XYZ file of C-alpha atoms in Angstrom:
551
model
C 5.828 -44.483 13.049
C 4.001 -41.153 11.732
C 0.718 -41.185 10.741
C -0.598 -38.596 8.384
C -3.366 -36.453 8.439
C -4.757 -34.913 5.378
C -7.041 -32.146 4.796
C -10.088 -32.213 3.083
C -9.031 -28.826 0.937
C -6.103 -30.324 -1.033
C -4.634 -27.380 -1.552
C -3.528 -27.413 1.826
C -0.194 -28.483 3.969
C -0.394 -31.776 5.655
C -0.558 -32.277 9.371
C 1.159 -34.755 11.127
C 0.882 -37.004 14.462
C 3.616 -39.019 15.808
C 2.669 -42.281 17.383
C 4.537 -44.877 18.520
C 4.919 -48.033 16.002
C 4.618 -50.742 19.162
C 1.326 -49.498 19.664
C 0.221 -49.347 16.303
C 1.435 -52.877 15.413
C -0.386 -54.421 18.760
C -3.541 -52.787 17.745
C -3.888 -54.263 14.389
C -7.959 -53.912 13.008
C -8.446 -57.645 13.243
C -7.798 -57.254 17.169
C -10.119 -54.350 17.054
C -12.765 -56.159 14.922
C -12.640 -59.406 17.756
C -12.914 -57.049 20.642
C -15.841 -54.929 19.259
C -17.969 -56.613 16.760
C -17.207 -60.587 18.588
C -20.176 -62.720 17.998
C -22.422 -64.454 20.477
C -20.623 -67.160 22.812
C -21.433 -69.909 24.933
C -22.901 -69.350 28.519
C -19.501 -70.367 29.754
C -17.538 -67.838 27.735
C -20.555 -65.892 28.522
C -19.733 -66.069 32.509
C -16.312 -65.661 31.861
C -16.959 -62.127 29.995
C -18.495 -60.887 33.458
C -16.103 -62.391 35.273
C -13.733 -60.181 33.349
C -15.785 -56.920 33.586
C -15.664 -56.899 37.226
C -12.060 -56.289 36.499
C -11.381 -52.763 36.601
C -8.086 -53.216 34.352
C -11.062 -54.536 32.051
C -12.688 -51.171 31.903
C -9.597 -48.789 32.015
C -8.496 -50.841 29.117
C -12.068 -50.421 27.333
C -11.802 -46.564 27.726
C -8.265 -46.383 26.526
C -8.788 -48.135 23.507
C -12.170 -45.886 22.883
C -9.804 -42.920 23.497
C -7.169 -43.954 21.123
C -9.369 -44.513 18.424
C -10.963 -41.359 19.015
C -7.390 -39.637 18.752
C -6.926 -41.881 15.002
C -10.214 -40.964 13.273
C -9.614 -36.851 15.086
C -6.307 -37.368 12.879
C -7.847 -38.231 9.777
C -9.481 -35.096 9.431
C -7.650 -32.500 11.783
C -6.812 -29.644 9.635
C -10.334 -27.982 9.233
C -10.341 -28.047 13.190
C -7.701 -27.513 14.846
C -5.136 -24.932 12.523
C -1.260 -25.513 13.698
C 0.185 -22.611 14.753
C 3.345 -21.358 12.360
C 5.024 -20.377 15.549
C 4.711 -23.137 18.068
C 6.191 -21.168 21.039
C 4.432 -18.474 20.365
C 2.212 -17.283 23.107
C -0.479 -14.481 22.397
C -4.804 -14.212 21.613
C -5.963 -17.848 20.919
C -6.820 -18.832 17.345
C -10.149 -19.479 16.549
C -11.352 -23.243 15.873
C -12.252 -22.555 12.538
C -10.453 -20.122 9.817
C -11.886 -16.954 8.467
C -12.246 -18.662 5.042
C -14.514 -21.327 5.919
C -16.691 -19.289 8.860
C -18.066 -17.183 6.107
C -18.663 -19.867 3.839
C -20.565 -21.631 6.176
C -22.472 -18.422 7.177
C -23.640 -18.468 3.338
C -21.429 -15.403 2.082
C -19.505 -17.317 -0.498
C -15.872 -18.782 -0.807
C -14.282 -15.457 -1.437
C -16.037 -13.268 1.186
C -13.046 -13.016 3.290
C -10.824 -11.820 0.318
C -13.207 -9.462 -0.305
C -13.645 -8.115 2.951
C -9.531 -8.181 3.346
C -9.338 -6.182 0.055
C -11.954 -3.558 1.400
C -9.220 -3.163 4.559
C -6.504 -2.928 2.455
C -8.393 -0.366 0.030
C -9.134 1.702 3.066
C -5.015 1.687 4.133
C -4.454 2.355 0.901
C -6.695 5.262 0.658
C -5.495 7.151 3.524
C -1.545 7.186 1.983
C -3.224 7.952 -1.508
C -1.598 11.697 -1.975
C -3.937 14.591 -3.233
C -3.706 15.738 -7.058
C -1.670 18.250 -7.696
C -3.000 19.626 -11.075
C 0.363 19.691 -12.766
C 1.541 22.316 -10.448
C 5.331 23.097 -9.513
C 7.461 25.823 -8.780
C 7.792 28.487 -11.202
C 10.083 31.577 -9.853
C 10.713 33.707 -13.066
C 11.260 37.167 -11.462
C 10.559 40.310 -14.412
C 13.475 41.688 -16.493
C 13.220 44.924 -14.403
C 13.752 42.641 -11.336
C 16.978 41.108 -12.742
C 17.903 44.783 -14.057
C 17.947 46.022 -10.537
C 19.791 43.762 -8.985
C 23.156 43.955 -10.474
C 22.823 47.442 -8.944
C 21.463 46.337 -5.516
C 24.012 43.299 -5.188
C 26.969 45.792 -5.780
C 26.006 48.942 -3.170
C 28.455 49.163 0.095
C 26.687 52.006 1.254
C 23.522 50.905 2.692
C 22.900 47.926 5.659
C 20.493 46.146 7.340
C 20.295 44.870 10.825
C 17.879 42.671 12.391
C 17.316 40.857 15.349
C 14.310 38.291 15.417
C 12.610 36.406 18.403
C 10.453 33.477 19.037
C 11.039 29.900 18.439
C 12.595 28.877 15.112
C 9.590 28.727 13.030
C 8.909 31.976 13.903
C 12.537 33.374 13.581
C 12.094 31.397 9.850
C 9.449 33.576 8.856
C 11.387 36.931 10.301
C 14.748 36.059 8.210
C 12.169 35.852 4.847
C 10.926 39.246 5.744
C 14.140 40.577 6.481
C 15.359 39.652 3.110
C 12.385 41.056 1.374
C 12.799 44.299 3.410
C 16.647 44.880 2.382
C 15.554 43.911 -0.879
C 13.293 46.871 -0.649
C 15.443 49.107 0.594
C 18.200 48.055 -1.616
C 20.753 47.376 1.567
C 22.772 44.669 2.137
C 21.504 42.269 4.979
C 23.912 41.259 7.667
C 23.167 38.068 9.439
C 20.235 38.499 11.380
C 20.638 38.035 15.002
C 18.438 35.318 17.095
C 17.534 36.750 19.976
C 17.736 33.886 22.916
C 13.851 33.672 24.023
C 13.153 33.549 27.570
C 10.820 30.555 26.709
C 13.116 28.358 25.049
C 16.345 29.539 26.401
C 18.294 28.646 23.224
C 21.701 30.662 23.132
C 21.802 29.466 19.422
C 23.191 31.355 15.970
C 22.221 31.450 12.654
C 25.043 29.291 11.448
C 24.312 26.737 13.856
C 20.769 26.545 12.394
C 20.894 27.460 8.855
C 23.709 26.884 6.116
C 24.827 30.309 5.890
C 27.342 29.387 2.769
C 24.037 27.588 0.829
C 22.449 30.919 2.483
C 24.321 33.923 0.923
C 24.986 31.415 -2.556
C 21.200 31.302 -3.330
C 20.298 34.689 -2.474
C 23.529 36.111 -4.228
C 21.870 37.347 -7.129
C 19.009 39.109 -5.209
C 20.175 41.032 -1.957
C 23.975 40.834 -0.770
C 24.497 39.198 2.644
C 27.415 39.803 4.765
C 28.315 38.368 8.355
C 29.173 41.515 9.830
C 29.191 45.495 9.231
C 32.321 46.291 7.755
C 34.921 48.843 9.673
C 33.744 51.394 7.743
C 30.407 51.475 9.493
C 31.253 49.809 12.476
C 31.586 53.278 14.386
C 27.874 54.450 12.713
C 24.758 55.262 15.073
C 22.320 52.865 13.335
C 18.681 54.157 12.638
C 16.933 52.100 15.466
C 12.756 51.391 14.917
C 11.494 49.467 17.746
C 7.853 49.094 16.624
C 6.982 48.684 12.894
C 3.329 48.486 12.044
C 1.648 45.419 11.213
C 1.131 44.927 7.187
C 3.338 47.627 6.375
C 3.858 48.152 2.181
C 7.345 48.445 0.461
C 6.018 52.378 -0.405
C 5.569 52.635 3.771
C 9.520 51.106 3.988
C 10.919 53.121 1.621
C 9.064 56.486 2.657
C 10.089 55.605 6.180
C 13.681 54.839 6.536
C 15.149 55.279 2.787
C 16.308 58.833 3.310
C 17.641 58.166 6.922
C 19.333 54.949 6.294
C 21.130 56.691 2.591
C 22.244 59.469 5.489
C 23.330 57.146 8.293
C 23.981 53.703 6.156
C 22.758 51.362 9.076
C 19.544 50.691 9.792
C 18.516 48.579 13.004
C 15.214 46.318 12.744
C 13.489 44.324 15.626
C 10.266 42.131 15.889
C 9.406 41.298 12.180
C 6.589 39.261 13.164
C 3.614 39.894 11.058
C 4.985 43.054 10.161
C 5.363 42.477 6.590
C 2.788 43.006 4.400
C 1.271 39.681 2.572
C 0.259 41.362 -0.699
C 3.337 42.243 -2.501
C 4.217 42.797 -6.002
C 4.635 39.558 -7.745
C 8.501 39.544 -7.507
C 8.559 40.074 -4.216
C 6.405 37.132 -3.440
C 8.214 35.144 -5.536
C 11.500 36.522 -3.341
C 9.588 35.427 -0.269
C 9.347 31.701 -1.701
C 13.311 31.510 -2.952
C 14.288 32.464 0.548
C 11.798 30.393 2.529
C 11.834 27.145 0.312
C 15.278 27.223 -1.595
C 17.631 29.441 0.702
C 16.995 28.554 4.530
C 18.593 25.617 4.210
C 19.210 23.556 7.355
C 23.154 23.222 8.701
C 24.531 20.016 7.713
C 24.458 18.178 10.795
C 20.718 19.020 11.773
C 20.218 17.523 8.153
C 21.942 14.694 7.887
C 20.104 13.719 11.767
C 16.911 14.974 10.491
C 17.412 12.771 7.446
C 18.132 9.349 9.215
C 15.154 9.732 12.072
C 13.001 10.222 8.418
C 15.074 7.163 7.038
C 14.067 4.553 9.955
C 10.918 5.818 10.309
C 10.029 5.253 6.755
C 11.987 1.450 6.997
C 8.541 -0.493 7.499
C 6.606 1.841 5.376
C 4.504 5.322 4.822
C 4.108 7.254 7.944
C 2.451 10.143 9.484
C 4.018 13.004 10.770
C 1.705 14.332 13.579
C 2.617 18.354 15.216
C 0.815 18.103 18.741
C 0.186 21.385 20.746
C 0.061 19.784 24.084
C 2.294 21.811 25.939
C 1.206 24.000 28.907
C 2.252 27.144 27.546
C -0.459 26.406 24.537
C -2.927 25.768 26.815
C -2.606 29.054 28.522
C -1.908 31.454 25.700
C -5.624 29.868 23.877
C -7.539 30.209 26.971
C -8.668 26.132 26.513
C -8.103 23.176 28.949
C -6.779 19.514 28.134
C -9.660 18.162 29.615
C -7.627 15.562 31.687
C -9.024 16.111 35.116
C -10.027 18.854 36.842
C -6.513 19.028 38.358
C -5.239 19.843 35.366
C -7.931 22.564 34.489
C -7.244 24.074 37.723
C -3.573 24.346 37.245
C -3.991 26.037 33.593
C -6.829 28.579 35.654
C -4.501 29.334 37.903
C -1.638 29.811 35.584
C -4.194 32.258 33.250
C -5.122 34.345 36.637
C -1.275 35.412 37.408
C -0.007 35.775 33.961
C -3.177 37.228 32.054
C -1.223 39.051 29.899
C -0.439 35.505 28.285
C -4.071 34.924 26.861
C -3.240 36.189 23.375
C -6.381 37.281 21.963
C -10.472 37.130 22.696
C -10.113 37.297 26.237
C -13.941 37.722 26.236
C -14.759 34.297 25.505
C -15.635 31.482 27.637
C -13.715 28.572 26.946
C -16.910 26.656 25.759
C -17.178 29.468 22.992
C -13.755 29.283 22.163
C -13.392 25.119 21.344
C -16.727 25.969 19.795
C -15.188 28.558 17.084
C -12.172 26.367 16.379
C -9.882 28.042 18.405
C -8.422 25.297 20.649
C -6.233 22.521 20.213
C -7.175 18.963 19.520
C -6.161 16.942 22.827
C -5.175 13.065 22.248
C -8.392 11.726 22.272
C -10.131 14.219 19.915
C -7.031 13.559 17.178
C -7.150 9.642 18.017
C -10.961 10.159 17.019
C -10.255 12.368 13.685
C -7.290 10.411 12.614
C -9.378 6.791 12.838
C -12.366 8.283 11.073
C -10.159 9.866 8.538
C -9.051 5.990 7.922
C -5.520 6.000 9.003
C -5.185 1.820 9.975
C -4.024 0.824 13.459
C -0.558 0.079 12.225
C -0.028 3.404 11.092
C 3.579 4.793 12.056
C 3.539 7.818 13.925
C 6.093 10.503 14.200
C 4.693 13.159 16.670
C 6.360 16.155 17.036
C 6.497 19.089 19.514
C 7.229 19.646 23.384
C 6.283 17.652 26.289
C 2.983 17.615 26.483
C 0.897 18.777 30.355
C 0.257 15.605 31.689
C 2.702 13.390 30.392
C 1.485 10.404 29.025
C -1.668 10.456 30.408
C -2.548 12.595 27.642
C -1.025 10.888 24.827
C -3.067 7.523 26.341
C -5.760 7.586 24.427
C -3.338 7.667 20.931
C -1.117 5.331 22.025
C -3.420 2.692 22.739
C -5.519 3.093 18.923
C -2.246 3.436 17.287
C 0.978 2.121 19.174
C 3.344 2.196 17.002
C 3.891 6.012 18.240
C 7.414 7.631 18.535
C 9.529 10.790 18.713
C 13.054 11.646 17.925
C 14.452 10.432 21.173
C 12.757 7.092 20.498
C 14.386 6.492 17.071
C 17.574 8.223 17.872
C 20.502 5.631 18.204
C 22.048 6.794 22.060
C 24.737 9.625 22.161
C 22.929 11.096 18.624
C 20.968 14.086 20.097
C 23.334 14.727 22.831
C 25.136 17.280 20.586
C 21.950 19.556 20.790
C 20.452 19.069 24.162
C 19.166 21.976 25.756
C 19.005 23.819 22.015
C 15.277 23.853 21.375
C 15.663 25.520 18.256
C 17.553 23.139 16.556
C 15.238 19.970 18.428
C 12.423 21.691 16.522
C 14.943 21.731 13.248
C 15.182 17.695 13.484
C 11.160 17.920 13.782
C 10.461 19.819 10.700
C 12.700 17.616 8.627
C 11.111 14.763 9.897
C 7.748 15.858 9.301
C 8.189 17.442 6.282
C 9.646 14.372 4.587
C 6.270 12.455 6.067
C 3.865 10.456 3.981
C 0.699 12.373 5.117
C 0.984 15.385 8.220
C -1.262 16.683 10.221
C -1.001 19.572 12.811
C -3.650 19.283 15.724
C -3.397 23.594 15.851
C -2.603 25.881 13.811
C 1.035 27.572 14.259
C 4.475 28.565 12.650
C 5.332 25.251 12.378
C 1.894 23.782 10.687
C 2.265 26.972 8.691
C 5.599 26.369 7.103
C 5.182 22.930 6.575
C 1.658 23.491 4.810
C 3.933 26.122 2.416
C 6.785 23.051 2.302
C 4.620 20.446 1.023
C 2.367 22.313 -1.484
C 5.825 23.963 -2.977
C 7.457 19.903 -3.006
C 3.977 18.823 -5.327
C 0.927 18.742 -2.883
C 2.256 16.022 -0.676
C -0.931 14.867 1.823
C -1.523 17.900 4.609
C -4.506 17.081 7.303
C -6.220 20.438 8.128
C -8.733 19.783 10.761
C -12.011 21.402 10.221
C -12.578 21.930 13.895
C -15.146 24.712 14.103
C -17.449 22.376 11.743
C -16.158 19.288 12.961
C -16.583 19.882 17.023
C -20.426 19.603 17.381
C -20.436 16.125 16.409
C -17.191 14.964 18.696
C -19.683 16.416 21.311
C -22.469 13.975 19.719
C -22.055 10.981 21.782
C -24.926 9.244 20.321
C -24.213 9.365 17.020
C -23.325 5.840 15.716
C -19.534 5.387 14.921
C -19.827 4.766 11.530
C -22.227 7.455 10.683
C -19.755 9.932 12.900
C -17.014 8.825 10.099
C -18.842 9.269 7.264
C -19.544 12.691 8.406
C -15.788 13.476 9.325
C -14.949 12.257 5.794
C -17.022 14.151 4.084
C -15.966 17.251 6.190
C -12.398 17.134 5.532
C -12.305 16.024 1.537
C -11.087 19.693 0.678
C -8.903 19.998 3.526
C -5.860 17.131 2.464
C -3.629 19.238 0.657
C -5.081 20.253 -2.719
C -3.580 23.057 -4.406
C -5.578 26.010 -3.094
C -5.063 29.753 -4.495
C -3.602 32.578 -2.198
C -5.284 35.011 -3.973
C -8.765 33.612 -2.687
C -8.488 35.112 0.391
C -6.941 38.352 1.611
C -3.861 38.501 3.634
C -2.473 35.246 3.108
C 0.569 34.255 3.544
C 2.574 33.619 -0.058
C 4.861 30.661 1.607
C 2.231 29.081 3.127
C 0.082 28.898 -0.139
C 2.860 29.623 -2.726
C 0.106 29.422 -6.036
C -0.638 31.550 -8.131
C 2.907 33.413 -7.449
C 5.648 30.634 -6.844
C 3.758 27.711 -8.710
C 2.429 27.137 -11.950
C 0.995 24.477 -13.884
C 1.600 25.202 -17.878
C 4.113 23.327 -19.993
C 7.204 26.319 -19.600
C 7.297 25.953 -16.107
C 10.482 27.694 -15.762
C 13.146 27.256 -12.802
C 14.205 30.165 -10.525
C 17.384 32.147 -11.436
C-alpha cells in the first residue's frame, strides 16, 4: 500500500512513502485507540499490566509503535521539510532543510524575495554580455575620385616592384603586409608577396599562402595596388634598391623623395622591418587603404578558417563567451621588466634571465619594477584578471576561451582563474584529437586559430596591451563595437594593492573605472599617432544614412 503525503503549498508535487499493507491493516486506529487512551481496570488487570511491562518485548514493542507513528504524521506533512532530490543518485553539497522560497519568507522579506534576488543575478549576467552602443556606426570606405583616377594607372605599370620581408609573430607580420601595401601604393609599384621571415622566437618556417588567402588577397586589393607572386624574368636579373633601416613615422612625401627616382631607375626595390615605420597620419585615402587591407583583404587560408570557425562554434554551444588574450609567457615577463609574482623562484629566474640578456628589456630600463606595475606597464597575472573580471560582473559560469602561449609556471598561475571561473579552455581543449596536428610546431598559424576565436567572442579582453589586443580592438570596432575590456591598470592598480578595502566597495570602484573602456566607438583623431586599424573612426566608419560600401 502507498500512502500519500501532501504539501501544504498546493501548488506543489506530491511525495510519496511506501509501506507495507500487512502492517497498515494490523495497526488499525481502534487498536491504537485501546492501547493508548484504555481506561482504568481492575487491580487484577492492573497486576497483570506490570506483569507485562517487565517484559522487555513489552517495551521494544511500545517504542516501535511510537516510532511508526512518528514516521505517519512526519508523512503527512513532509514536503516543507525534507525536499526530494530530482536526481536520487546524485551525490554532491547537501540541500538545505528548508527551500530558498520559504527561508526568506520566514525571515520577513516577503513571498517573492527570492525571485527578486534571482532576477538581480540574472540582471547582473545579463549586464556583463550587454554589448556597448555603437552610435549607428559602420564601415564607410569611399576612396576620392582622384584615388580611383590613379589607380587604373597604378594597377597597369610593369615597371616598378616592391619587395618586402617582415618579422615577428603574425600579428606583427599583419600589421607589416598593411604597410607594405600602403607603401607600393605610394610608390605606385606592384607588391610581390611579402616574405615572412622565420623568427628565431617562434621558429615558424611558414608562407604567406599558408596563412593568408592569397587568391581573396590579390582579388580585393585588385583595384588598388597590383600583387604578383614573384618578380617576373624581366627583373629577375635586377640589383634591387636594398634599405635596411627606414625611420620610424616616415610620410608618403619622405617615400617618394627617397626611393621614387632609384626604384623608376632600377625597378626593384627591397624593404625590411616595417614595424612602426609607417606613418599613422595619412591622407584620408590612404587610411581608408590601411582598413581594406587589414579588415577586408588579409583574409585567413581556408583551413585555419574553417578550424578557427568550429573551436568558435562549440565554444559558443552553451552560450556567450569571453575570449581572454593572457601575456603569461616568460618572454613577456622579461621584455616588461615585471615579475608573475608566483614565488620568489620564479622572480629569481625572470632576474636572472633580465641580467644575461639585457638587451631584451625593451624600453624604461630605469624603472624599478614597483614603478613600472605602478604606471600600467605590466601585465595582469591570473589573480589580478580573476579580480577585474569578477568585479567587472562576469558570473562564475562564464565560458572562457584564453588565448596565447604557455604561460611561466604552468598552471600554478592560471590557479587562481580556474578555480573563480572553471569552465576555462584553449584550443587544444576543444579541438576534437588529430584536428591541430596539421599545424603543430607552426606558431603562426596556432595564433591564426586564436584570433578567429577571439574575435568571434561575445565580450574580449586582453590582460596587456600587444599586436594581437591591437588588431582585435581594430576587428571588433570595424564588425559594430562588439564588447572590448581595456583594463585601466595605471588607475586601477592602487586599489588591487588596497587589501582593506571591502569587496563590494573595491567593485563599485572597478566599475566605475572601466565604463568608458568596453568598446565604445572612440575617435582616432583624439589623440596623435594612432593607429587607423586599431580605431578605424572617423576614416573607415561612419554613422550617416549614405553609408556607402568600399569599391
Amino acid at each position: 500500500m502507498v500512502v500519500m503525503a501532501k504539501s501544504k503549498n498546493s501548488n506543489q508535487k506530491l511525495s510519496y512513502i511506501s509501506v507495507p499493507s500487512q502492517v497498515i491493516h494490523s495497526l488499525s486506529s481502534t487498536s491504537l485507540q485501546s492501547l493508548l487512551l484504555s481506561p482504568k481496570k481492575s487491580s487484577r488487570n492492573a497486576n497483570r499490566f506490570f506483569n507485562t511491562a517487565r517484559n522487555p518485548r513489552f517495551w521494544f514493542s511500545v517504542l516501535f509503535l511510537f516510532a511508526f507513528v512518528g514516521m505517519l504524521r512526519l508523512g503527512f506533512n513532509l514536503e516543507p521539510l525534507l525536499p526530494f532530490s530530482p536526481n536520487p543518485c546524485f551525490v554532491g553539497q547537501p540541500q538545505t532543510l528548508i527551500s530558498r522560497k520559504d527561508s526568506v519568507t520566514q525571515m520577513g522579506l516577503g513571498s517573492n524575495a527570492g525571485d527578486v534576488r534571482q532576477e538581480e543575478e540574472d540582471g547582473e549576467e545579463t549586464e556583463f554580455w550587454k554589448q556597448p552602443d555603437g552610435l549607428g556606426y559602420r564601415p564607410c570606405l569611399d576612396f576620392s575620385g582622384e584615388y580611383r583616377r590613379s589607380s587604373e594607372v597604378i594597377v597597369k605599370d610593369r615597371r616598378k616592384y616592391l619587395l618586402v620581408v617582415v618579422s615577428g609573430g603574425m600579428n606583427q607580420q599583419r600589421n607589416q603586409i598593411v604597410d607594405a601595401v600602403v607603401i607600393a601604393r605610394i610608390l605606385g609599384a606592384a607588391l610581390v608577396v611579402p616574405i615572412l621571415q622565420v623568427n628565431v622566437i617562434w621558429g615558424d618556417e611558414s608562407e604567406f599562402s599558408d596563412i593568408f588567402d592569397l587568391d581573396h588577397f590579390k582579388k580585393v586589393l585588385a583595384n588598388d595596388v597590383r600583387i604578383v607572386s614573384s618578380l617576373p624574368s624581366t627583373h629577375l636579373m635586377t640589383r634591387p634598391v636594398e634599405e635596411k633601416r627606414t625611420p620610424l613615422h616616415v610620410t608618403p612625401q619622405w617615400i617618394r623623395q627617397r626611393y621614387l627616382k632609384r626604384l623608376n631607375r632600377e625597378g626593384v626595390l627591397l624593404l625590411r622591418g616595417l614595424d612602426s615605420r609607417l606613418s599613422k597620419d595619412l591622407p584620408s585615402d590612404l587610411q581608408k587603404l590601411r582598413c581594406k587591407v587589414a579588415f577586408h583583404a588579409l583574409r585567413f587560408a581556408p583551413p585555419i578558417l574553417d578550424l578557427g570557425n568550429k573551436l568558435a562554434e562549440r565554444m559558443r554551444a552553451k552560450g556567450p563567451y569571453l575570449a581572454l588574450h593572457l601575456r603569461l609567457e616568460k618572454d613577456v615577463w622579461v621584455r616588461t621588466g615585471c615579475l608573475l609574482g608566483l614565488s620568489h623562484e620564479y622572480d629569481e629566474i625572470i632576474n636572472n634571465e633580465r641580467k644575461l640578456r639585457p638587451e631584451l628589456l625593451t624600453a624604461r630600463s630605469n624603472m624599478t619594477y614597483h614603478d613600472r606595475k605602478l604606471a600600467g606597464l605590466c601585465p595582469l597575472n591570473g589573480l589580478e584578471v580573476m579580480r577585474l573580471l569578477k568585479a567587472l560582473g562576469a558570473p562564475r559560469n562564464t565560458r572562457i576561451y584564453w588565448a596565447g602561449g604557455p604561460p611561466f609556471g604552468g598552471k600554478e598561475a592560471l590557479l587562481p582563474l580556474t578555480r573563480e571561473f572553471p569552465h576555462f579552455y584553449n584550443k587544444d581543449d576543444i579541438a576534437l584529437p588529430g584536428e591541430l596536428e596539421p599545424f603543430a610546431d607552426r606558431a603562426s598559424v596556432l595564433a591564426a586559430i586564436d584570433y578567429i576565436v577571439s574575435e568571434n567572442s561575445d565580450v574580449f579582453m586582453p590582460s596587456h596591451g600587444g599586436n594581437m589586443g591591437h588588431a582585435i580592438q581594430g576587428h571588433r570596432a570595424y564588425a559594430g563595437h562588439k564588447k572590448y575590456i581595456t583594463p585601466n591598470k595605471r588607475q586601477m592598480l592602487p586599489y588591487f594593492l588596497n587589501s582593506s578595502l571591502p569587496e563590494s566597495e573595491f567593485n563599485m570602484i572597478i566599475k566605475d573605472l572601466h565604463r568608458d573602456s568596453l568598446g565604445q566607438p572612440e575617435l582616432r583623431t583624439s589623440k596623435v599617432g594612432r593607429d587607423v586599424t586599431k580605431y578605424p573612426i572617423p576614416e573607415c566608419m561612419c554613422n550617416d544614412t549614405n553609408t556607402r560600401s568600399f569599391s
